[in-house]
JSON list of C-alpha atoms in Angstrom, two decimals:
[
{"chain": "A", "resi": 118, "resn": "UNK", "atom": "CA", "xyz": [-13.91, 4.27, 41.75]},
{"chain": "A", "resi": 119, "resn": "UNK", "atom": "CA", "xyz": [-11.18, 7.32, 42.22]},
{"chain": "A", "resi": 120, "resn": "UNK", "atom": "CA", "xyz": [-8.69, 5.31, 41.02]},
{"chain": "A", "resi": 121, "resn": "UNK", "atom": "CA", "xyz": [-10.23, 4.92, 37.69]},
{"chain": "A", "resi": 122, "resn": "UNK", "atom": "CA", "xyz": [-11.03, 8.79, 37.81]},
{"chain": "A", "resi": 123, "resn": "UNK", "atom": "CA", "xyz": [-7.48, 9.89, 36.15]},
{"chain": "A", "resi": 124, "resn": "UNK", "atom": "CA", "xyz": [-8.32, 7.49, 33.43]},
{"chain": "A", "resi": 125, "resn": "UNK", "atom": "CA", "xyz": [-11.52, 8.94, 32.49]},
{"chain": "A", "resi": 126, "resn": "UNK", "atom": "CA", "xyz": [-10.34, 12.55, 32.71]},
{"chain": "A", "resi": 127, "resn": "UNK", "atom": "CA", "xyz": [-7.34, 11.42, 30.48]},
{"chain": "A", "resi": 128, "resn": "UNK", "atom": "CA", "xyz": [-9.22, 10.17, 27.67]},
{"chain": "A", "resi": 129, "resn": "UNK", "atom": "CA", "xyz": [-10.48, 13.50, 26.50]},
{"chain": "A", "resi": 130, "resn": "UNK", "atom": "CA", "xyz": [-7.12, 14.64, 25.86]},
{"chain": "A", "resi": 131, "resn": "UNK", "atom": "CA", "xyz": [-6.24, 11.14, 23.96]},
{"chain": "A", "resi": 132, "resn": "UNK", "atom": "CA", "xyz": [-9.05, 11.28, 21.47]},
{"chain": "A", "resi": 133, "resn": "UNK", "atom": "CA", "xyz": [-8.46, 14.86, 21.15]},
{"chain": "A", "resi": 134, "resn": "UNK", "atom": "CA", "xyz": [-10.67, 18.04, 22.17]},
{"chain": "A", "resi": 135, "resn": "UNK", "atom": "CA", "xyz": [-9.66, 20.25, 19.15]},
{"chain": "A", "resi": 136, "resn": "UNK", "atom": "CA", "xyz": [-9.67, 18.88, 15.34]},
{"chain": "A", "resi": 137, "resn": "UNK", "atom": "CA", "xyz": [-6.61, 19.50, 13.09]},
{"chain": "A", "resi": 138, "resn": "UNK", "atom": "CA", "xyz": [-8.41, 22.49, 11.67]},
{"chain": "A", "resi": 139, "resn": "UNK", "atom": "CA", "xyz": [-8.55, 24.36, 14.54]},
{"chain": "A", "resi": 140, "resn": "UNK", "atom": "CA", "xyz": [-4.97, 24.22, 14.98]},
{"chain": "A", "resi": 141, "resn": "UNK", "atom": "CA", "xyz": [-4.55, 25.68, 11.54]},
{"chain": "A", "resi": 142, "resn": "UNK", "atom": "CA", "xyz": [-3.46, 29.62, 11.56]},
{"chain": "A", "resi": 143, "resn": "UNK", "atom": "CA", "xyz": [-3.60, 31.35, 8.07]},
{"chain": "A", "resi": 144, "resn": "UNK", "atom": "CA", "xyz": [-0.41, 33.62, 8.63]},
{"chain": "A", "resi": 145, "resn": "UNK", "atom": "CA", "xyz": [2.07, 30.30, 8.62]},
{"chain": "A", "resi": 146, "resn": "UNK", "atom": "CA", "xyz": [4.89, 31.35, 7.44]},
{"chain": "A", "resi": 147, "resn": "UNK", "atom": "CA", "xyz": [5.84, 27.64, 5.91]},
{"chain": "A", "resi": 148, "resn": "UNK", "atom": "CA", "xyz": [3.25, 28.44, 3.31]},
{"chain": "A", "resi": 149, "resn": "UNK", "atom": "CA", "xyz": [3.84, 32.35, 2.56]},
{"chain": "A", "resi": 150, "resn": "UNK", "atom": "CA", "xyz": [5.14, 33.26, -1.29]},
{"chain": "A", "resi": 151, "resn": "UNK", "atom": "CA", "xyz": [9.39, 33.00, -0.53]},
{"chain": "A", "resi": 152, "resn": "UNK", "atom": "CA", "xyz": [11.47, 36.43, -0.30]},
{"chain": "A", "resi": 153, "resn": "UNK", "atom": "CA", "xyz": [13.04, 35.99, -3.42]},
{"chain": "A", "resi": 154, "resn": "UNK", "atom": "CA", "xyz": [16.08, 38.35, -4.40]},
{"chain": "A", "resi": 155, "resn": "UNK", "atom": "CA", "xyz": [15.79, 40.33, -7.45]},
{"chain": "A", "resi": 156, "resn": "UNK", "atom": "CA", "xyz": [17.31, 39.08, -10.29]},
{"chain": "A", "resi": 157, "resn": "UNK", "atom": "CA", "xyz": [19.96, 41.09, -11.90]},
{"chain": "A", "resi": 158, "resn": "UNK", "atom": "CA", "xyz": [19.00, 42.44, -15.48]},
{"chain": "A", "resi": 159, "resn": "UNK", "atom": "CA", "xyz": [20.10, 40.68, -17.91]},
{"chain": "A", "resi": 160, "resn": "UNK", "atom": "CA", "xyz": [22.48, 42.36, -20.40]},
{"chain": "A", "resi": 161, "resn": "UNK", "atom": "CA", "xyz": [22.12, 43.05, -23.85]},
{"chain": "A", "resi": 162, "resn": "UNK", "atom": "CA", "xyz": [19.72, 45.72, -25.51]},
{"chain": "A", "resi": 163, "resn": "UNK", "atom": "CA", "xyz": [16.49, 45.89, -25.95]},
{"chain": "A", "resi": 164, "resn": "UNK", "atom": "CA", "xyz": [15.14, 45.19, -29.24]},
{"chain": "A", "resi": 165, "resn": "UNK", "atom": "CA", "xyz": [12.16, 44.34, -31.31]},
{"chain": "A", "resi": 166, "resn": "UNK", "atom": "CA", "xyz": [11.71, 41.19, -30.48]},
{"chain": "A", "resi": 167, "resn": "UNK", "atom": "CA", "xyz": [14.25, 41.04, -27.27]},
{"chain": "A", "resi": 168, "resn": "UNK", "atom": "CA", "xyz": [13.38, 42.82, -24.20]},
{"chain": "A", "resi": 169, "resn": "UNK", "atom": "CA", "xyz": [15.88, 43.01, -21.09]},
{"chain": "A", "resi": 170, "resn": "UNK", "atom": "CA", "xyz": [12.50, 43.38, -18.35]},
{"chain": "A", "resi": 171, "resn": "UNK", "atom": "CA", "xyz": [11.80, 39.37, -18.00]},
{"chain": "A", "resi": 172, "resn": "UNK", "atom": "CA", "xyz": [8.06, 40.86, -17.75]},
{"chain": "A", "resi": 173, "resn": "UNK", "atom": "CA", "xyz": [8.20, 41.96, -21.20]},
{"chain": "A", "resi": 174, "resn": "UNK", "atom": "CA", "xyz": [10.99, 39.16, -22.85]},
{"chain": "A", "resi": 175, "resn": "UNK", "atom": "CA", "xyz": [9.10, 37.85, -26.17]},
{"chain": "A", "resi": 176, "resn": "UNK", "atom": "CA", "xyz": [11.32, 34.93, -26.08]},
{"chain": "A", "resi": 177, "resn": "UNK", "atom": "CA", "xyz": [11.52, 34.09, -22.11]},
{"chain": "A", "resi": 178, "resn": "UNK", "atom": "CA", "xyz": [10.02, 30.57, -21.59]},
{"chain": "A", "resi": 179, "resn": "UNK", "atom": "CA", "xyz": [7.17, 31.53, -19.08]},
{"chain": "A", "resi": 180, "resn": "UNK", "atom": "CA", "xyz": [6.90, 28.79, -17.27]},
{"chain": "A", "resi": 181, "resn": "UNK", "atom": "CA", "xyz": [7.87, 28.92, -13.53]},
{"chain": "A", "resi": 182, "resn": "UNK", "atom": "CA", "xyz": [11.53, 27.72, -13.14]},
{"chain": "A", "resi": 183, "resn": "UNK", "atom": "CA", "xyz": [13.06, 29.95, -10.64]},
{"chain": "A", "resi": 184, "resn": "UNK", "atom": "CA", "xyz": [12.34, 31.08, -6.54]},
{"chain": "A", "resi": 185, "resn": "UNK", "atom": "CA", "xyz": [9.54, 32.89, -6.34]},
{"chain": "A", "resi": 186, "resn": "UNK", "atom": "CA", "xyz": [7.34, 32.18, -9.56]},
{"chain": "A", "resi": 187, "resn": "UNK", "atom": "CA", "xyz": [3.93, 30.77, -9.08]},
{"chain": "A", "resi": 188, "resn": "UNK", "atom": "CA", "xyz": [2.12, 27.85, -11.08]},
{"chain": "A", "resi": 189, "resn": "UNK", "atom": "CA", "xyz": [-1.41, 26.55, -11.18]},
{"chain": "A", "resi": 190, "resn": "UNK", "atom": "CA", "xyz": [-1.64, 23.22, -9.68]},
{"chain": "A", "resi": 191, "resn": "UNK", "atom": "CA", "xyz": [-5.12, 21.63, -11.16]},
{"chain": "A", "resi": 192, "resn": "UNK", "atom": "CA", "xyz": [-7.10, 19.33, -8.35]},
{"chain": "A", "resi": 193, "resn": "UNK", "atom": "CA", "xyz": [-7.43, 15.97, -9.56]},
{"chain": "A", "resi": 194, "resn": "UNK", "atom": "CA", "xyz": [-7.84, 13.45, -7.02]},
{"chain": "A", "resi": 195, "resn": "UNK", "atom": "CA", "xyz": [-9.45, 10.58, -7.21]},
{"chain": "A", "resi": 196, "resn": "UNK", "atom": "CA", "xyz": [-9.22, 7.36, -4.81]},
{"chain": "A", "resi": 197, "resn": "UNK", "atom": "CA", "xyz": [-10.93, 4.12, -4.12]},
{"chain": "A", "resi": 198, "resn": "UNK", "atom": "CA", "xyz": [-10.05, 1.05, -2.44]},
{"chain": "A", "resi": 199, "resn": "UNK", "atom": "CA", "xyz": [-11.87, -1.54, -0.88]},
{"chain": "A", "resi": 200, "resn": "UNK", "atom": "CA", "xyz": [-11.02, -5.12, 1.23]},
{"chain": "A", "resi": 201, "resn": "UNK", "atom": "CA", "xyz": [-13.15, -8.07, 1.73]},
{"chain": "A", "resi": 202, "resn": "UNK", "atom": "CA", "xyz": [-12.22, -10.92, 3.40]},
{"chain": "A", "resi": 203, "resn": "UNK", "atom": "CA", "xyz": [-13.51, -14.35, 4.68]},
{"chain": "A", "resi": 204, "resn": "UNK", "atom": "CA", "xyz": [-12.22, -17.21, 6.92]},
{"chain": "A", "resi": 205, "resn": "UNK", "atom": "CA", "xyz": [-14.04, -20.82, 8.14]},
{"chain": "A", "resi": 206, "resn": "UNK", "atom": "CA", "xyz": [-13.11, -23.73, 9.46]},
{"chain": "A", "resi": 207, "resn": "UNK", "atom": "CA", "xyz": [-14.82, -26.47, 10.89]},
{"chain": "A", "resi": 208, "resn": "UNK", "atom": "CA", "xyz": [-12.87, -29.62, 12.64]},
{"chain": "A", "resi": 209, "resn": "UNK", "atom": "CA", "xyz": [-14.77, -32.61, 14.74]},
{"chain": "A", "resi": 210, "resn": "UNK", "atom": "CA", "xyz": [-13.30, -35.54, 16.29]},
{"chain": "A", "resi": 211, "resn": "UNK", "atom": "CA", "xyz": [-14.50, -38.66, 18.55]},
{"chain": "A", "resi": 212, "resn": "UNK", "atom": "CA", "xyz": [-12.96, -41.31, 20.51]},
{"chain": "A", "resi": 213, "resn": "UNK", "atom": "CA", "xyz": [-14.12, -44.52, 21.76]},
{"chain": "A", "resi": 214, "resn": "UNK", "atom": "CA", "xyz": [-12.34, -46.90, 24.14]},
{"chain": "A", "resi": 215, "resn": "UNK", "atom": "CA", "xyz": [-14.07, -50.11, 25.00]},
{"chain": "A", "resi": 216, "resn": "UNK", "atom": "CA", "xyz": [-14.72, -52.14, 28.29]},
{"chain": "A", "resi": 217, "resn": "UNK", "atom": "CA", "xyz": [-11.53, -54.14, 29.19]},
{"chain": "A", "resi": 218, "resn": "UNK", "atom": "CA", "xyz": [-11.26, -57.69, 29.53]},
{"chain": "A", "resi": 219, "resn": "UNK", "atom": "CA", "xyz": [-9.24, -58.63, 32.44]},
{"chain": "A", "resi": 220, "resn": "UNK", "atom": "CA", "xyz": [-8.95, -62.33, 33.90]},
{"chain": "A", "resi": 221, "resn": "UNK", "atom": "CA", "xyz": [-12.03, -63.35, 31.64]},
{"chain": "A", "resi": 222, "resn": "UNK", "atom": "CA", "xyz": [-14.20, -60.36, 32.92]},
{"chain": "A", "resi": 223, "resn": "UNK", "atom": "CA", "xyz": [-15.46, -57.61, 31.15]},
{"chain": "A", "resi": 224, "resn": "UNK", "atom": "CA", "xyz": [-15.26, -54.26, 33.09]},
{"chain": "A", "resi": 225, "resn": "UNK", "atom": "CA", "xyz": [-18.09, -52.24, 31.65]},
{"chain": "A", "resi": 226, "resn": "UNK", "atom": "CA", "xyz": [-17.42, -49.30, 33.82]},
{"chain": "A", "resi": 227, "resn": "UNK", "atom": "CA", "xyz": [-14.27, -48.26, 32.43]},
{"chain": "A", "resi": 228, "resn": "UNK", "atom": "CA", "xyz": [-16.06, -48.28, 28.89]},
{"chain": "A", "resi": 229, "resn": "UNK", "atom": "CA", "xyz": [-15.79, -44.36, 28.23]},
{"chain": "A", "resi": 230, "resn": "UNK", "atom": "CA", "xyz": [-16.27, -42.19, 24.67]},
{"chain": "A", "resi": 231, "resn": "UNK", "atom": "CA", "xyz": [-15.06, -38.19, 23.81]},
{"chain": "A", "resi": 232, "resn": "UNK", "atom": "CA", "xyz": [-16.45, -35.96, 21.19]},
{"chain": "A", "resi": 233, "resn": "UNK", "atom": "CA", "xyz": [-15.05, -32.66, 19.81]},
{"chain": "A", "resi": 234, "resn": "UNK", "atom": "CA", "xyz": [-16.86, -30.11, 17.58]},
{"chain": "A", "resi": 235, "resn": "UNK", "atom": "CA", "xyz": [-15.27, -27.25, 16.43]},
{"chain": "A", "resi": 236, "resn": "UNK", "atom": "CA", "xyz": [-16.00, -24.45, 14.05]},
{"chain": "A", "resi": 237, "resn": "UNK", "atom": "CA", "xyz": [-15.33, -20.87, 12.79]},
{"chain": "A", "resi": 238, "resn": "UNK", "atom": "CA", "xyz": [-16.77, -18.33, 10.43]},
{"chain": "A", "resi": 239, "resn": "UNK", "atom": "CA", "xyz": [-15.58, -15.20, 10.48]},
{"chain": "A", "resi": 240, "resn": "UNK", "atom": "CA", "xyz": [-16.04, -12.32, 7.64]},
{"chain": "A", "resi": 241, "resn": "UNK", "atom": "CA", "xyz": [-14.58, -8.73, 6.96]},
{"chain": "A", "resi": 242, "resn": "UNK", "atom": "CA", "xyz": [-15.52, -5.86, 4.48]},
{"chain": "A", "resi": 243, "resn": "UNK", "atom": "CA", "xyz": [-13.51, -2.14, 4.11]},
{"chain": "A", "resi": 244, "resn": "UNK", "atom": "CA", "xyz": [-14.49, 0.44, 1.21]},
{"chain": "A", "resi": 245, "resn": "UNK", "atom": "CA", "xyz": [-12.85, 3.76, 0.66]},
{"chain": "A", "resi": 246, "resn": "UNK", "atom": "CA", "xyz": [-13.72, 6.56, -1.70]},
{"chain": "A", "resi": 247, "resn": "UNK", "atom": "CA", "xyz": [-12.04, 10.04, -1.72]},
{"chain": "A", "resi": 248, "resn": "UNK", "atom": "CA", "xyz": [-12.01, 12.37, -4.61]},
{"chain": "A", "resi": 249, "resn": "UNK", "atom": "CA", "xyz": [-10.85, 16.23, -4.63]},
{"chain": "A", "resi": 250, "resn": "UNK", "atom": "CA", "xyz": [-11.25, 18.88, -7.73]},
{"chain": "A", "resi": 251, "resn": "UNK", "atom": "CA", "xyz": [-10.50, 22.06, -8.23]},
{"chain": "A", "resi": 252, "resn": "UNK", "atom": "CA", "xyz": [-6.92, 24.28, -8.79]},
{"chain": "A", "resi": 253, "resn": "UNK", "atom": "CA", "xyz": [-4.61, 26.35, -5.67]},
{"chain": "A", "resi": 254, "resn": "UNK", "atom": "CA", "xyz": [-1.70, 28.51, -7.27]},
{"chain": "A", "resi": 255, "resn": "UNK", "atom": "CA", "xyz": [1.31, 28.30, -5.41]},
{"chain": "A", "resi": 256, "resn": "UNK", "atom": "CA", "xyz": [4.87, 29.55, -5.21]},
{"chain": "A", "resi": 257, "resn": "UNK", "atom": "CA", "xyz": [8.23, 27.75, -6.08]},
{"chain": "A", "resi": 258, "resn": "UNK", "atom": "CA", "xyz": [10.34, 28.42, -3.10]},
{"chain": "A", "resi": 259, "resn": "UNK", "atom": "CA", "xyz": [13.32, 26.04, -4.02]},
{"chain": "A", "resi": 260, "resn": "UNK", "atom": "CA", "xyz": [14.93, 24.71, -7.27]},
{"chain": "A", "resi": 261, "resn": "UNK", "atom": "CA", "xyz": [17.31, 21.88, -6.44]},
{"chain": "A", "resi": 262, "resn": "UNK", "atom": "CA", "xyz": [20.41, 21.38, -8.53]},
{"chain": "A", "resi": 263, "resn": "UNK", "atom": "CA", "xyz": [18.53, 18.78, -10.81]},
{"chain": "A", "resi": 264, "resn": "UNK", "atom": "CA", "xyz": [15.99, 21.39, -11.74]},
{"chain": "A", "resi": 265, "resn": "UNK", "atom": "CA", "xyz": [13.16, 19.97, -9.85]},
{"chain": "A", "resi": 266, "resn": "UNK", "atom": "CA", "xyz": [10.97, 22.45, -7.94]},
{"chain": "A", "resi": 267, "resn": "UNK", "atom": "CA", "xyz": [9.87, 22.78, -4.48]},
{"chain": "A", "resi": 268, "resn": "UNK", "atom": "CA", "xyz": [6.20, 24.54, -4.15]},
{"chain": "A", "resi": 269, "resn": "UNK", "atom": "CA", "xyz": [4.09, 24.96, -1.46]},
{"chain": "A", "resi": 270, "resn": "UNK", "atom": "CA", "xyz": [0.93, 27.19, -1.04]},
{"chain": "A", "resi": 271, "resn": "UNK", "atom": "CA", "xyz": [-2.03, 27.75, 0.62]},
{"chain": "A", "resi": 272, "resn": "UNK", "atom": "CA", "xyz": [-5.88, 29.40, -0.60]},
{"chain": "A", "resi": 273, "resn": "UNK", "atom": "CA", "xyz": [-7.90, 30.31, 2.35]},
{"chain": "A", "resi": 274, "resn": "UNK", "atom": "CA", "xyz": [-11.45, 31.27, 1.74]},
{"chain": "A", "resi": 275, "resn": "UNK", "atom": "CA", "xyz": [-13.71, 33.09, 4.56]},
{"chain": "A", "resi": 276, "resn": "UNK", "atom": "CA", "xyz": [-17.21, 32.26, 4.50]},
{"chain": "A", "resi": 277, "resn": "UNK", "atom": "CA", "xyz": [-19.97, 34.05, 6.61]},
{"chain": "A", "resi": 278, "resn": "UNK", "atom": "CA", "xyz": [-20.45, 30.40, 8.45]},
{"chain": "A", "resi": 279, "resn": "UNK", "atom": "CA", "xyz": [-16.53, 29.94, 8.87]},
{"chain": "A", "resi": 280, "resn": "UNK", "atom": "CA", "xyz": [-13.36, 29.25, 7.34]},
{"chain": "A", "resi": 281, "resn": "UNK", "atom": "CA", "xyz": [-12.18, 27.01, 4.56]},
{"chain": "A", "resi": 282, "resn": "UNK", "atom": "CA", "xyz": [-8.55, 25.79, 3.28]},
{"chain": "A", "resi": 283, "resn": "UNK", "atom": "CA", "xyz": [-6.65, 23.86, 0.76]},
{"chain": "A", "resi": 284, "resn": "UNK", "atom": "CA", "xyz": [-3.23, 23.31, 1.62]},
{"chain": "A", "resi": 285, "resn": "UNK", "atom": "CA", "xyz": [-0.45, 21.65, -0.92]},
{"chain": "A", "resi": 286, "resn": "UNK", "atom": "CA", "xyz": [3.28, 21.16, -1.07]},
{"chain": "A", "resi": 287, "resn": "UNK", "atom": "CA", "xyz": [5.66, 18.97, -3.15]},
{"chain": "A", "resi": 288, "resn": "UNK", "atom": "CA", "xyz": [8.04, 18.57, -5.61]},
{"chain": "A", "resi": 289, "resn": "UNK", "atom": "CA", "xyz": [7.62, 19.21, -9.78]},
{"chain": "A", "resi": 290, "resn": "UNK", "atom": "CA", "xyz": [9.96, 18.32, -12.77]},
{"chain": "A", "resi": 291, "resn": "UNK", "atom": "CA", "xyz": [10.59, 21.89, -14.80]},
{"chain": "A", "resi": 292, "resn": "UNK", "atom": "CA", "xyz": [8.88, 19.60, -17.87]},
{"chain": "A", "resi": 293, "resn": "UNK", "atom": "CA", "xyz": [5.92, 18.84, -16.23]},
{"chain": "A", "resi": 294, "resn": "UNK", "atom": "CA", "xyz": [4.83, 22.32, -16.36]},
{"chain": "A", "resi": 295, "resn": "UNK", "atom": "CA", "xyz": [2.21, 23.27, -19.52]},
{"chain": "A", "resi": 296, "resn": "UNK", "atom": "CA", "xyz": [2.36, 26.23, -21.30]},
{"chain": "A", "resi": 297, "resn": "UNK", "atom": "CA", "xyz": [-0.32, 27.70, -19.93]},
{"chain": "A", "resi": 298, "resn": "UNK", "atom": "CA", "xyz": [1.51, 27.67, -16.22]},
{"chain": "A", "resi": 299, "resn": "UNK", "atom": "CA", "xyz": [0.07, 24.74, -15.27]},
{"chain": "A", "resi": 300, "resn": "UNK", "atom": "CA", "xyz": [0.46, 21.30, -13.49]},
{"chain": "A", "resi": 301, "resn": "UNK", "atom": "CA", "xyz": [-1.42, 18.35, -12.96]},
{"chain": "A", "resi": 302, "resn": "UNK", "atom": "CA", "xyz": [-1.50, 17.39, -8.76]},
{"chain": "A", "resi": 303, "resn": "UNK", "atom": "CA", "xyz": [-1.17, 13.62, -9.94]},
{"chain": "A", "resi": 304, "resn": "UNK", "atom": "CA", "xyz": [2.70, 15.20, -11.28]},
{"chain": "A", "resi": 305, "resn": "UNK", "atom": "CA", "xyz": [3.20, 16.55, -8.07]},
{"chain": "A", "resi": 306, "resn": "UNK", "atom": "CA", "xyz": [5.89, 14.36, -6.23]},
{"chain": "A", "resi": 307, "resn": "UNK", "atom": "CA", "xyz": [6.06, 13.82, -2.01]},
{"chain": "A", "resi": 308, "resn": "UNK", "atom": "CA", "xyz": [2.75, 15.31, -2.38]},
{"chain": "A", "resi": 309, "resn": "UNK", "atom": "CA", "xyz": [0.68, 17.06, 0.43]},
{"chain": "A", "resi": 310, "resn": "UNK", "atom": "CA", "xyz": [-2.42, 18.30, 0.09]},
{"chain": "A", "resi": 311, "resn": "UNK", "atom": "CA", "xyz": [-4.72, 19.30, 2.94]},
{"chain": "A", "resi": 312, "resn": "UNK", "atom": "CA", "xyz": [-8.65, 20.70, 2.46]},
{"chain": "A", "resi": 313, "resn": "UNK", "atom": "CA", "xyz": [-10.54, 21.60, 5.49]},
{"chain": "A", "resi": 314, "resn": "UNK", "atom": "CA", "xyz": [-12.66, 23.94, 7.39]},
{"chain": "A", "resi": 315, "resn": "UNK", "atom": "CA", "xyz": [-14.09, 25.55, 10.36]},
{"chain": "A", "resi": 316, "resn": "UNK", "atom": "CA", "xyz": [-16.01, 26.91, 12.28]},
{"chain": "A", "resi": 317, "resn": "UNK", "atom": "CA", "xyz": [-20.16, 27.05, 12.89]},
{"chain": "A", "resi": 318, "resn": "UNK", "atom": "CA", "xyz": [-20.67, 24.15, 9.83]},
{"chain": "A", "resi": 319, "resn": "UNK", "atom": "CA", "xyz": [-17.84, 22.62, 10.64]},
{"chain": "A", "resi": 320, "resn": "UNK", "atom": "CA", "xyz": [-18.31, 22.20, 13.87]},
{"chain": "A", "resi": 321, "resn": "UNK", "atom": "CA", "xyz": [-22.30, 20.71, 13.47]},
{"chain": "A", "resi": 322, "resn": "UNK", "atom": "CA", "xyz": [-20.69, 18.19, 11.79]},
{"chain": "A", "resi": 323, "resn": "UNK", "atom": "CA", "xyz": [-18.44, 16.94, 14.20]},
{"chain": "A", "resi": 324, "resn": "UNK", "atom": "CA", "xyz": [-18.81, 14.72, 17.10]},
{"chain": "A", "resi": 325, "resn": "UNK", "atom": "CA", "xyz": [-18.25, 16.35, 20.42]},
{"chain": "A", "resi": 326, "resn": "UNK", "atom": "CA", "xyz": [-15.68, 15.34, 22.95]},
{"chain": "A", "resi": 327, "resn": "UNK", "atom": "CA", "xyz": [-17.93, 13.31, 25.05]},
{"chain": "A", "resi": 328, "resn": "UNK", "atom": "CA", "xyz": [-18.84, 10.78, 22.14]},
{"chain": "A", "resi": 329, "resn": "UNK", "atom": "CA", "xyz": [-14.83, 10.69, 20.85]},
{"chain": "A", "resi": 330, "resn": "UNK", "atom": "CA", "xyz": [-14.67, 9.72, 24.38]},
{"chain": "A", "resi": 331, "resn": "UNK", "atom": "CA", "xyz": [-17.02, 6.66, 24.36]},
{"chain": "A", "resi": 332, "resn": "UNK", "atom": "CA", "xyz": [-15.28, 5.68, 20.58]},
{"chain": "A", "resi": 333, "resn": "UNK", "atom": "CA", "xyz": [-11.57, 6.03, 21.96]},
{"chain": "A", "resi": 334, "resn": "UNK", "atom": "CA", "xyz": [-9.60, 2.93, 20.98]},
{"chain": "A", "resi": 335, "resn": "UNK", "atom": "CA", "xyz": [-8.45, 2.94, 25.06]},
{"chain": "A", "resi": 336, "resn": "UNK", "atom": "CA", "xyz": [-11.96, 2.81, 26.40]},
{"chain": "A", "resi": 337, "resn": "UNK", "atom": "CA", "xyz": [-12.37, -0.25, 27.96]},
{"chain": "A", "resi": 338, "resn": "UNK", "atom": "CA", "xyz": [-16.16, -1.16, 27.00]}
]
């Protein structure tokens, strides 16, 4: 029985005593808006229509192009998938050998038969569904030399019960962008997006280490 003893203390750790959310700290500096330099003024002088602030440029393009500019990125996933599948077989064979003859006598004892029945049915069903909706406005914190953006971002929101997150990071094409500042997430390329939470709801909704235990791929039963 001790030898088994290391195994069962082991499996806690295997199947995890913390969730992913829990790991999670807000001040990640991964996700915090880049330390962009200032741009230099442009030159020229200000007029009615031209402006040399880019705040107050009537004919800037708005959009976000450079380091540091944020976009909306509008929530709209949607996912399904399911799997079904089926196998059977069924195979049966027999063999009879009659009693021999030899020197005019028949040897019924050596008379023998075999029968084989064989058969298999086996079925399998999967179904996935997965949607997220909503908008997170993030920063661009690199432009690479084709013009295509690098954003990441983060929206925390702290609830009386806990904690809750979305998460996103990718790359965008400069045209993708509306007018209005924003971008759809299903024109977001290398896309991650993570949505969680914690704490006291969070945690009534999980299973506890004991029962992760029982469930762990590893457990022998």
């Amino acid at each position: 029985m001790k030898k088994y003893l290391w195994l069962i203390m082991a499996l806690p750790l295997l199947s995890g005593c913390e969730s992913q959310a829990m790991l999670v700290n807000k001040d990640d500096a991964a996700f915090a808006p880049p330390d962009a330099a200032v741009a230099p003024t442009p030159e020229g002088r200000a007029g009615g229509v031209f402006q040399a602030g880019y705040n107050w440029s009537l004919t800037a393009d708005r959009r976000a192009y450079r380091v540091g500019d944020i976009l909306t990125v509008i929530l709209d996933e949607s996912t399904q998938s399911s799997k079904q599948a089926k196998t059977n077989f069924d195979k049966s064979s027999s063999l009879d050998i009659a009693a021999p003859t030899i020197f005019g006598k028949t040897k019924d004892k050596l008379e023998s038969s075999a029968d084989a029945d064989r058969s298999f049915d086996g079925g399998a069903s999967s179904q996935q569904q997965n949607s997220l909706h909503g908008s997170i406005t993030v920063s661009v914190h690199q432009v690479l030399p084709n013009g295509v953006m690098e954003i990441r971002g983060e929206k925390w929101l702290t609830l009386n019960q806990g904690d809750e997150y979305i998460r996103l990071s990718g790359l965008v094409r400069a045209d993708d962008v509306q007018n209005d500042n924003t971008v759809s997430s299903q024109r977001i390329g290398n896309a991650r997006i993570s949505y969680a939470g914690r704490g006291a709801l969070s945690d009534a909704n999980a299973a506890g280490w004991l029962t992760r235990l029982f469930n762990h791929p590893l457990f022998p039963l």
